[in-house]
């Protein structure tokens, strides 16, 4: 068994909690601008460490007045916003445990999480969410009430807590142990019922220290980032906590029509995202260039960026001619892309899924290196990460401080260290299956090379063709999605004679494509499924992807379908991963048609 351990002498005291840094900042630097919050006018206003901590205290008192005791669970169902972080910290300040629920969860999922976690109080974002989920929650015995952020939940909690003395908060804080469960994060549930990952204060504090050491300036005072990933996901959550610990200025928004405007106005110094968002940034820029008749220029600029990035990994570095080309395209293309991200973004962090070497080289080539990492809910986010000066594109980096990574004989990635959880909430069987001999079995397949981890697939996602060939679909799907006209791709072929794919079209790319092909702007997607030019474009995407694999792994046939895979349809997780079993069920006829027609 291959194994690598990166040692650390960092120790989390028994009497420590996530809120310690918040209280320390209020005492030592009360006027430090810890947050920026968008006002009703659209401007971004500073919020100091003192204002944040004072609000957290007031809300925490409200939780205490509402009957929340030490260890009691409070669930949050909301989009990413400032109030999410306030409530999160207020629950911890009151000695409770936060349960994170995705805003896109169905009523049955919300019911399961609330009942399984024995939630006492639920905070949702909107009245519509309360109305939607209330019938399913009517029988939840533990749930005492539901509060709504948009209907004044914060003010209501502040009012309730007016008579709670500060000494009660201090006592709860004094009684909190680093081994106490800080949060339950339920797995995305691509298969089966979600499991509650129990993460302690110590898990978070070890992760915060490790990412600070590994990422350096990104996690230092003076840096800033705009959160737009769901705070219900551990990736965004740890960045939120680590930013507060290390005085990195935070803003909140969501993935939507205003995201690029928010980035331009907020001007983050670094970004964190899942690969699909970086992919959309690239594809949108490419599509915009093609729509403006500058597609060839963008293509050459992209090729130069990738070539330049690859040259950085050679002993000689980029040559003179490449440097000149790179400088020209920096003025014509790269600088405009950086400006679109606020103009001050110098790097990014990617996680949640495989980024792919193509995107990694492109963004490093334009001056925004993406430090790809790897982790799961069970590891409090990153357990390996690429770092400045030690980046190897195409890998997910080396273990962060204090962590161990091993590759089992069957290729499975095993993890051990203080960021790894201790078990699933009230699920001893699942815990015993996941943690064996002290090692967490991830279910991912990977390799180690000079300490750098590469993820090649998931055990449960491996396709075994009728000919006995094992195929990991993720690499092919990533390559097909690189085409601007493609939104999603699902590779299939389990127990089938060959590999095939379902492909969806990107609705954002279609208007420009229709105009270039002199087709009416209102042409339905259904009319394009067999259009010769669409088929030719998708065929190009598939052929390019096929160059990356053997003939036995290549896509032999594809079908374009007229509906995209979305979170709302239940075919994507909140972090934009394919729910393969759901898609296989909902598109069974189309998949079968690939092999019968």
Coordinates of N, CA and C in Angstrom, one line a residue, residues 377-567:
X377 N -17.0 15.8 2.4 CA -17.6 16.3 3.6 C -17.0 15.6 4.8
X378 N -16.6 14.3 4.7 CA -16.0 13.6 5.8 C -14.7 14.0 6.2
X379 N -14.0 14.9 5.3 CA -12.7 15.4 5.7 C -12.7 16.9 5.9
X380 N -13.8 17.4 6.2 CA -13.9 18.9 6.5 C -13.4 19.7 5.3
X381 N -13.7 19.2 4.1 CA -13.2 19.8 2.9 C -11.8 19.3 2.5
X382 N -10.9 20.2 2.2 CA -9.6 19.7 1.6 C -8.7 18.9 2.5
X383 N -8.3 17.8 1.9 CA -7.3 16.9 2.6 C -6.0 16.9 1.8
X384 N -6.1 17.3 0.5 CA -4.9 17.5 -0.3 C -5.2 18.8 -1.1
X385 N -4.1 19.5 -1.5 CA -4.3 20.7 -2.3 C -3.0 21.1 -2.9
X386 N -3.1 21.6 -4.1 CA -1.9 22.2 -4.8 C -1.7 23.6 -4.1
X387 N -0.4 24.0 -4.0 CA 0.0 25.2 -3.4 C 0.8 26.0 -4.3
X388 N 0.9 27.3 -4.1 CA 1.8 28.2 -4.8 C 3.2 27.8 -4.7
X389 N 3.8 27.6 -5.9 CA 5.2 27.2 -5.9 C 5.4 25.6 -5.9
X390 N 4.3 25.0 -5.7 CA 4.3 23.5 -5.6 C 3.1 22.9 -6.3
X391 N 2.7 23.6 -7.4 CA 1.5 23.2 -8.1 C 1.8 22.2 -9.3
X392 N 1.0 21.1 -9.3 CA 1.2 20.2 -10.4 C -0.2 20.0 -11.0
X393 N -0.4 20.7 -12.1 CA -1.7 20.7 -12.8 C -2.1 19.3 -13.2
X394 N -3.3 18.9 -13.1 CA -3.7 17.5 -13.4 C -3.8 16.6 -12.2
X395 N -3.2 17.1 -11.1 CA -3.3 16.4 -9.8 C -4.2 17.3 -8.8
X396 N -4.5 16.7 -7.7 CA -5.2 17.5 -6.6 C -4.3 17.8 -5.5
X397 N -2.9 17.7 -5.8 CA -2.0 18.2 -4.8 C -1.5 17.2 -3.8
X398 N -0.8 17.7 -2.8 CA -0.2 16.9 -1.8 C -1.0 17.0 -0.5
X399 N -0.9 16.1 0.5 CA -1.7 16.2 1.7 C -1.4 17.5 2.4
X400 N -2.4 18.1 3.0 CA -2.2 19.3 3.9 C -1.6 18.8 5.2
X401 N -1.2 19.8 6.0 CA -0.4 19.5 7.3 C -1.2 18.5 8.2
X402 N -0.5 17.5 8.6 CA -1.1 16.6 9.6 C -1.9 15.5 9.0
X403 N -2.0 15.4 7.7 CA -2.9 14.4 7.1 C -2.0 13.3 6.4
X404 N -2.7 12.1 6.2 CA -2.1 11.0 5.6 C -3.0 10.5 4.4
X405 N -2.4 10.1 3.3 CA -3.1 9.6 2.1 C -2.4 8.3 1.8
X406 N -3.3 7.3 1.5 CA -2.7 6.0 1.1 C -3.6 5.5 -0.1
X407 N -3.0 4.6 -0.9 CA -3.7 4.0 -2.0 C -3.7 2.5 -1.7
X408 N -4.9 2.0 -1.6 CA -5.1 0.5 -1.3 C -4.7 -0.3 -2.5
X409 N -4.6 -1.6 -2.3 CA -4.3 -2.5 -3.4 C -5.2 -2.4 -4.6
X410 N -6.5 -2.1 -4.3 CA -7.5 -2.0 -5.4 C -7.6 -0.6 -6.0
X411 N -6.7 0.3 -5.5 CA -6.7 1.6 -6.1 C -7.5 2.6 -5.3
X412 N -8.2 2.2 -4.3 CA -9.0 3.1 -3.5 C -8.2 4.1 -2.7
X413 N -8.6 5.4 -2.6 CA -7.9 6.4 -1.8 C -8.4 6.3 -0.4
X414 N -7.4 6.2 0.5 CA -7.7 6.1 2.0 C -7.1 7.3 2.6
X415 N -7.8 7.8 3.7 CA -7.3 9.0 4.3 C -7.3 8.9 5.8
X416 N -6.4 9.6 6.5 CA -6.3 9.6 7.9 C -5.8 10.9 8.4
X417 N -6.3 11.4 9.5 CA -5.7 12.7 10.0 C -6.8 13.4 10.8
X418 N -6.4 14.5 11.5 CA -7.3 15.2 12.4 C -8.4 16.0 11.7
X419 N -8.4 16.1 10.3 CA -9.6 16.7 9.7 C -10.6 15.7 9.3
X420 N -10.3 14.4 9.4 CA -11.2 13.3 9.1 C -12.2 13.1 10.2
X421 N -13.5 13.0 9.8 CA -14.6 12.9 10.8 C -14.4 11.6 11.6
X422 N -15.2 11.5 12.7 CA -15.2 10.3 13.5 C -16.3 9.4 13.2
X423 N -17.3 9.8 12.4 CA -18.4 8.9 12.1 C -19.6 9.6 11.7
X424 N -20.6 8.8 11.1 CA -21.9 9.3 10.7 C -22.8 9.4 11.8
X425 N -23.7 10.4 11.8 CA -24.7 10.6 12.8 C -25.7 9.5 12.9
X426 N -25.7 8.8 14.1 CA -26.6 7.7 14.4 C -26.6 6.7 13.2
X427 N -25.4 6.3 12.7 CA -25.4 5.3 11.7 C -24.1 4.5 11.9
X428 N -24.1 3.6 12.8 CA -22.9 2.9 13.1 C -22.5 1.9 12.0
X429 N -23.5 1.4 11.3 CA -23.1 0.5 10.2 C -22.3 1.2 9.1
X430 N -22.9 2.4 8.7 CA -22.2 3.2 7.7 C -20.8 3.6 8.1
X431 N -20.7 4.0 9.4 CA -19.4 4.4 9.9 C -18.4 3.2 9.9
X432 N -18.8 2.0 10.3 CA -18.0 0.9 10.3 C -17.5 0.5 8.9
X433 N -18.4 0.7 7.9 CA -18.1 0.4 6.5 C -17.1 1.4 5.9
X434 N -17.1 2.7 6.5 CA -16.3 3.7 5.9 C -14.9 3.8 6.6
X435 N -14.9 3.6 7.9 CA -13.6 3.7 8.6 C -13.2 2.3 9.1
X436 N -12.0 1.9 8.5 CA -11.5 0.6 8.9 C -10.0 0.7 9.2
X437 N -9.7 0.2 10.4 CA -8.3 0.2 10.8 C -7.8 1.7 10.9
X438 N -8.6 2.6 11.2 CA -8.2 4.0 11.3 C -8.2 4.8 10.0
X439 N -8.4 4.1 8.9 CA -8.4 4.8 7.6 C -9.8 5.0 7.1
X440 N -10.1 6.2 6.6 CA -11.4 6.5 5.9 C -11.3 6.0 4.5
X441 N -12.2 5.2 4.1 CA -12.3 4.6 2.7 C -13.2 5.6 1.9
X442 N -12.6 6.3 0.9 CA -13.3 7.3 0.3 C -14.2 6.9 -0.8
X443 N -14.0 5.7 -1.4 CA -14.7 5.2 -2.6 C -14.2 5.8 -3.9
X444 N -13.2 6.7 -3.8 CA -12.5 7.2 -5.0 C -11.3 6.4 -5.4
X445 N -11.0 6.3 -6.6 CA -9.9 5.6 -7.2 C -8.8 6.7 -7.5
X446 N -7.5 6.4 -7.1 CA -6.5 7.3 -7.4 C -5.1 6.8 -7.4
X447 N -4.1 7.6 -7.7 CA -2.7 7.2 -7.7 C -1.9 8.3 -7.0
X448 N -0.8 7.9 -6.5 CA 0.2 8.8 -5.8 C 1.5 8.8 -6.7
X449 N 2.0 10.0 -6.9 CA 3.2 10.2 -7.7 C 4.0 11.3 -7.0
X450 N 5.1 11.0 -6.4 CA 5.9 12.0 -5.7 C 5.1 12.7 -4.6
X451 N 4.1 12.0 -4.0 CA 3.3 12.7 -3.0 C 2.1 13.4 -3.5
X452 N 2.0 13.6 -4.9 CA 0.8 14.2 -5.5 C -0.2 13.2 -5.8
X453 N -1.5 13.5 -5.4 CA -2.6 12.6 -5.6 C -3.3 13.0 -6.8
X454 N -3.7 12.0 -7.6 CA -4.5 12.1 -8.8 C -5.7 11.2 -8.6
X455 N -6.9 11.8 -8.9 CA -8.2 11.0 -8.8 C -8.6 10.6 -10.2
X456 N -8.8 9.3 -10.3 CA -9.1 8.8 -11.7 C -10.5 8.3 -11.8
X457 N -11.3 8.3 -10.7 CA -12.7 7.9 -10.8 C -13.2 7.4 -9.5
X458 N -14.5 7.0 -9.5 CA -15.1 6.5 -8.3 C -15.4 5.0 -8.5
X459 N -15.2 4.3 -7.4 CA -15.5 2.8 -7.5 C -16.9 2.5 -8.0
X460 N -17.8 3.3 -7.4 CA -19.2 3.0 -7.8 C -19.6 3.6 -9.1
X461 N -18.8 4.4 -9.7 CA -19.1 5.0 -11.0 C -18.4 4.2 -12.2
X462 N -17.5 3.3 -11.9 CA -16.8 2.6 -12.9 C -17.8 1.9 -13.8
X463 N -17.7 2.0 -15.1 CA -18.5 1.3 -16.1 C -17.7 0.1 -16.5
X464 N -18.4 -1.0 -16.5 CA -17.8 -2.3 -17.0 C -18.5 -2.7 -18.2
X465 N -17.9 -2.6 -19.4 CA -18.6 -2.9 -20.6 C -18.8 -4.4 -20.7
X466 N -19.6 -4.8 -21.7 CA -19.9 -6.2 -21.9 C -18.6 -7.0 -22.3
X467 N -17.6 -6.3 -22.8 CA -16.3 -6.9 -23.1 C -15.4 -6.9 -21.9
X468 N -15.8 -6.4 -20.8 CA -15.0 -6.5 -19.5 C -14.1 -5.3 -19.3
X469 N -14.2 -4.3 -20.1 CA -13.3 -3.1 -20.0 C -13.9 -2.2 -18.9
X470 N -13.0 -1.8 -18.0 CA -13.4 -0.8 -16.9 C -13.2 0.6 -17.4
X471 N -14.2 1.4 -17.4 CA -14.1 2.8 -17.9 C -14.6 3.7 -16.8
X472 N -13.7 4.7 -16.5 CA -14.1 5.8 -15.6 C -14.7 6.9 -16.4
X473 N -16.0 7.3 -16.3 CA -16.6 8.2 -17.2 C -16.3 9.7 -17.0
X474 N -15.7 10.1 -15.9 CA -15.6 11.5 -15.6 C -14.7 12.3 -16.5
X475 N -13.5 11.6 -16.9 CA -12.6 12.3 -17.8 C -13.2 12.6 -19.2
X476 N -14.0 11.6 -19.7 CA -14.7 11.8 -21.0 C -15.7 12.9 -20.9
X477 N -16.5 12.9 -19.8 CA -17.6 13.9 -19.6 C -17.0 15.3 -19.6
X478 N -15.9 15.4 -18.8 CA -15.2 16.7 -18.7 C -14.7 17.2 -20.1
X479 N -14.2 16.3 -20.9 CA -13.7 16.7 -22.2 C -14.8 17.1 -23.1
X480 N -15.9 16.4 -23.1 CA -17.1 16.7 -24.0 C -17.6 18.1 -23.6
X481 N -17.7 18.3 -22.3 CA -18.3 19.6 -21.8 C -17.4 20.8 -22.1
X482 N -16.2 20.5 -22.5 CA -15.3 21.7 -22.9 C -15.8 22.4 -24.1
X483 N -16.7 21.8 -24.9 CA -17.3 22.5 -26.1 C -18.3 23.5 -25.6
X484 N -18.3 24.7 -26.1 CA -19.2 25.8 -25.6 C -20.7 25.4 -25.8
X485 N -21.0 24.6 -26.8 CA -22.4 24.3 -27.1 C -22.9 23.2 -26.1
X486 N -22.1 22.5 -25.4 CA -22.5 21.5 -24.5 C -22.7 22.0 -23.1
X487 N -23.8 21.6 -22.5 CA -24.0 21.9 -21.1 C -23.6 20.7 -20.2
X488 N -24.2 19.5 -20.5 CA -23.8 18.3 -19.7 C -23.6 17.1 -20.6
X489 N -22.9 16.2 -20.1 CA -22.7 14.9 -20.8 C -22.7 13.8 -19.8
X490 N -23.4 12.7 -20.1 CA -23.4 11.5 -19.3 C -22.9 10.3 -20.1
X491 N -21.8 9.8 -19.7 CA -21.2 8.6 -20.4 C -21.9 7.3 -19.8
X492 N -22.3 6.4 -20.7 CA -23.0 5.2 -20.3 C -22.3 4.0 -21.0
X493 N -22.7 2.8 -20.6 CA -22.2 1.6 -21.3 C -22.0 0.5 -20.4
X494 N -22.5 0.5 -19.1 CA -22.4 -0.6 -18.2 C -23.1 -1.8 -18.8
X495 N -22.3 -2.9 -18.9 CA -22.8 -4.2 -19.5 C -23.3 -4.1 -20.9
X496 N -22.8 -3.0 -21.6 CA -23.2 -2.8 -23.0 C -22.0 -3.1 -23.9
X497 N -22.2 -3.2 -25.2 CA -21.1 -3.6 -26.1 C -20.1 -2.4 -26.4
X498 N -20.6 -1.2 -26.1 CA -19.7 -0.1 -26.3 C -20.1 1.1 -25.5
X499 N -19.2 2.1 -25.4 CA -19.5 3.3 -24.6 C -20.3 4.3 -25.5
X500 N -21.2 5.0 -24.8 CA -22.1 5.9 -25.5 C -22.3 7.1 -24.6
X501 N -23.0 8.1 -25.0 CA -23.2 9.3 -24.2 C -24.6 10.0 -24.5
X502 N -25.2 10.5 -23.4 CA -26.3 11.5 -23.5 C -25.7 12.9 -23.4
X503 N -26.1 13.8 -24.2 CA -25.5 15.1 -24.2 C -26.7 16.2 -24.3
X504 N -26.5 17.2 -23.5 CA -27.5 18.3 -23.5 C -26.8 19.6 -24.0
X505 N -27.6 20.5 -24.5 CA -27.1 21.7 -25.1 C -27.2 22.9 -24.1
X506 N -26.3 23.8 -24.1 CA -26.2 24.9 -23.2 C -27.1 26.0 -23.7
X507 N -28.2 26.3 -23.0 CA -29.2 27.4 -23.5 C -28.5 28.7 -23.6
X508 N -27.5 29.0 -22.8 CA -26.8 30.3 -22.8 C -26.0 30.5 -24.1
X509 N -25.6 29.3 -24.6 CA -24.7 29.4 -25.9 C -25.6 29.4 -27.1
X510 N -26.8 29.0 -27.0 CA -27.6 28.8 -28.2 C -28.0 30.1 -29.0
X511 N -28.3 31.2 -28.3 CA -28.6 32.4 -29.1 C -27.5 32.8 -30.1
X512 N -26.3 32.8 -29.6 CA -25.2 33.2 -30.5 C -25.0 32.2 -31.6
X513 N -25.2 30.9 -31.3 CA -25.0 29.8 -32.3 C -26.1 29.9 -33.3
X514 N -27.3 30.2 -32.9 CA -28.4 30.3 -33.9 C -28.2 31.5 -34.8
X515 N -27.7 32.6 -34.3 CA -27.4 33.8 -35.1 C -26.4 33.5 -36.1
X516 N -25.3 32.8 -35.7 CA -24.2 32.5 -36.6 C -24.6 31.6 -37.7
X517 N -25.6 30.8 -37.4 CA -26.1 29.8 -38.4 C -27.4 30.3 -39.1
X518 N -27.7 31.6 -38.9 CA -28.8 32.2 -39.6 C -30.1 31.4 -39.4
X519 N -30.4 31.1 -38.1 CA -31.6 30.4 -37.7 C -32.4 31.3 -36.8
X520 N -33.7 31.2 -36.8 CA -34.5 32.1 -36.0 C -34.2 32.0 -34.5
X521 N -34.2 33.1 -33.8 CA -33.8 33.1 -32.4 C -34.7 32.3 -31.5
X522 N -35.9 32.1 -31.9 CA -36.9 31.3 -31.1 C -36.9 29.8 -31.5
X523 N -35.9 29.3 -32.3 CA -35.9 27.9 -32.7 C -35.9 27.0 -31.4
X524 N -36.9 26.1 -31.3 CA -36.9 25.3 -30.1 C -35.7 24.3 -30.1
X525 N -35.2 24.0 -28.9 CA -34.1 23.0 -28.8 C -34.5 21.7 -29.5
X526 N -35.7 21.3 -29.4 CA -36.2 20.0 -29.9 C -35.9 20.0 -31.4
X527 N -36.0 21.2 -32.1 CA -35.7 21.2 -33.6 C -34.3 21.1 -33.9
X528 N -33.4 21.2 -32.9 CA -32.0 21.2 -33.2 C -31.3 19.9 -33.0
X529 N -32.1 18.9 -32.4 CA -31.4 17.7 -32.0 C -30.9 16.9 -33.1
X530 N -31.5 17.0 -34.3 CA -30.9 16.3 -35.5 C -30.4 17.3 -36.6
X531 N -30.2 18.5 -36.2 CA -29.7 19.5 -37.1 C -28.3 19.1 -37.5
X532 N -27.9 19.2 -38.8 CA -26.6 18.7 -39.2 C -25.5 19.5 -38.6
X533 N -25.7 20.8 -38.4 CA -24.6 21.6 -37.9 C -24.4 21.4 -36.4
X534 N -25.5 21.2 -35.7 CA -25.4 20.8 -34.3 C -24.7 19.5 -34.1
X535 N -25.1 18.5 -34.9 CA -24.5 17.2 -34.8 C -23.0 17.2 -35.2
X536 N -22.7 18.1 -36.1 CA -21.3 18.2 -36.5 C -20.4 18.8 -35.3
X537 N -21.0 19.8 -34.7 CA -20.3 20.4 -33.5 C -20.1 19.4 -32.4
X538 N -21.2 18.7 -32.1 CA -21.1 17.7 -31.0 C -20.2 16.6 -31.4
X539 N -20.2 16.2 -32.6 CA -19.3 15.2 -33.1 C -17.9 15.6 -32.9
X540 N -17.6 16.8 -33.2 CA -16.2 17.4 -33.0 C -15.8 17.2 -31.5
X541 N -16.8 17.6 -30.6 CA -16.5 17.5 -29.2 C -16.2 16.1 -28.7
X542 N -17.0 15.2 -29.3 CA -16.8 13.7 -28.9 C -15.5 13.2 -29.5
X543 N -15.2 13.6 -30.7 CA -14.0 13.1 -31.3 C -12.7 13.6 -30.6
X544 N -12.8 14.9 -30.1 CA -11.7 15.4 -29.3 C -11.5 14.6 -28.0
X545 N -12.7 14.4 -27.4 CA -12.6 13.6 -26.1 C -12.1 12.2 -26.3
X546 N -12.4 11.6 -27.5 CA -12.0 10.2 -27.7 C -10.4 10.1 -27.9
X547 N -9.8 11.2 -28.2 CA -8.3 11.2 -28.4 C -7.6 11.0 -27.1
X548 N -8.4 11.1 -26.0 CA -7.7 11.0 -24.6 C -7.7 9.6 -24.1
X549 N -8.5 8.7 -24.8 CA -8.6 7.3 -24.2 C -8.4 6.3 -25.3
X550 N -8.4 5.0 -24.9 CA -8.2 3.9 -25.8 C -9.5 3.7 -26.6
X551 N -9.4 2.9 -27.7 CA -10.5 2.7 -28.5 C -11.7 2.0 -27.7
X552 N -11.3 1.1 -26.8 CA -12.4 0.5 -26.0 C -13.1 1.4 -25.1
X553 N -12.5 2.6 -24.8 CA -13.1 3.5 -23.9 C -13.8 4.7 -24.6
X554 N -13.6 4.7 -25.9 CA -14.1 5.9 -26.7 C -15.6 5.8 -26.9
X555 N -16.2 7.0 -27.0 CA -17.6 7.1 -27.2 C -17.9 6.8 -28.7
X556 N -18.7 5.7 -28.9 CA -19.0 5.3 -30.2 C -20.3 5.9 -30.8
X557 N -21.1 6.3 -29.8 CA -22.4 6.8 -30.3 C -22.9 7.8 -29.2
X558 N -23.6 8.9 -29.7 CA -24.2 9.8 -28.7 C -25.6 10.2 -29.1
X559 N -26.3 10.7 -28.2 CA -27.7 11.2 -28.5 C -27.8 12.6 -27.7
X560 N -28.3 13.6 -28.4 CA -28.6 14.9 -27.8 C -30.0 14.9 -27.3
X561 N -30.3 15.3 -26.1 CA -31.6 15.3 -25.6 C -32.0 16.8 -25.4
X562 N -33.3 17.0 -25.3 CA -33.8 18.4 -25.4 C -34.0 19.0 -24.0
X563 N -33.8 18.3 -22.9 CA -33.9 18.9 -21.6 C -32.5 18.8 -20.9
X564 N -32.1 19.8 -20.2 CA -30.9 19.8 -19.5 C -31.0 19.1 -18.2
X565 N -29.8 18.6 -17.6 CA -29.8 18.1 -16.3 C -29.7 19.3 -15.3
X566 N -30.5 19.4 -14.4 CA -30.5 20.5 -13.4 C -30.6 20.0 -12.0
X567 N -30.3 21.0 -11.1 CA -30.6 20.7 -9.7 C -32.1 20.5 -9.4

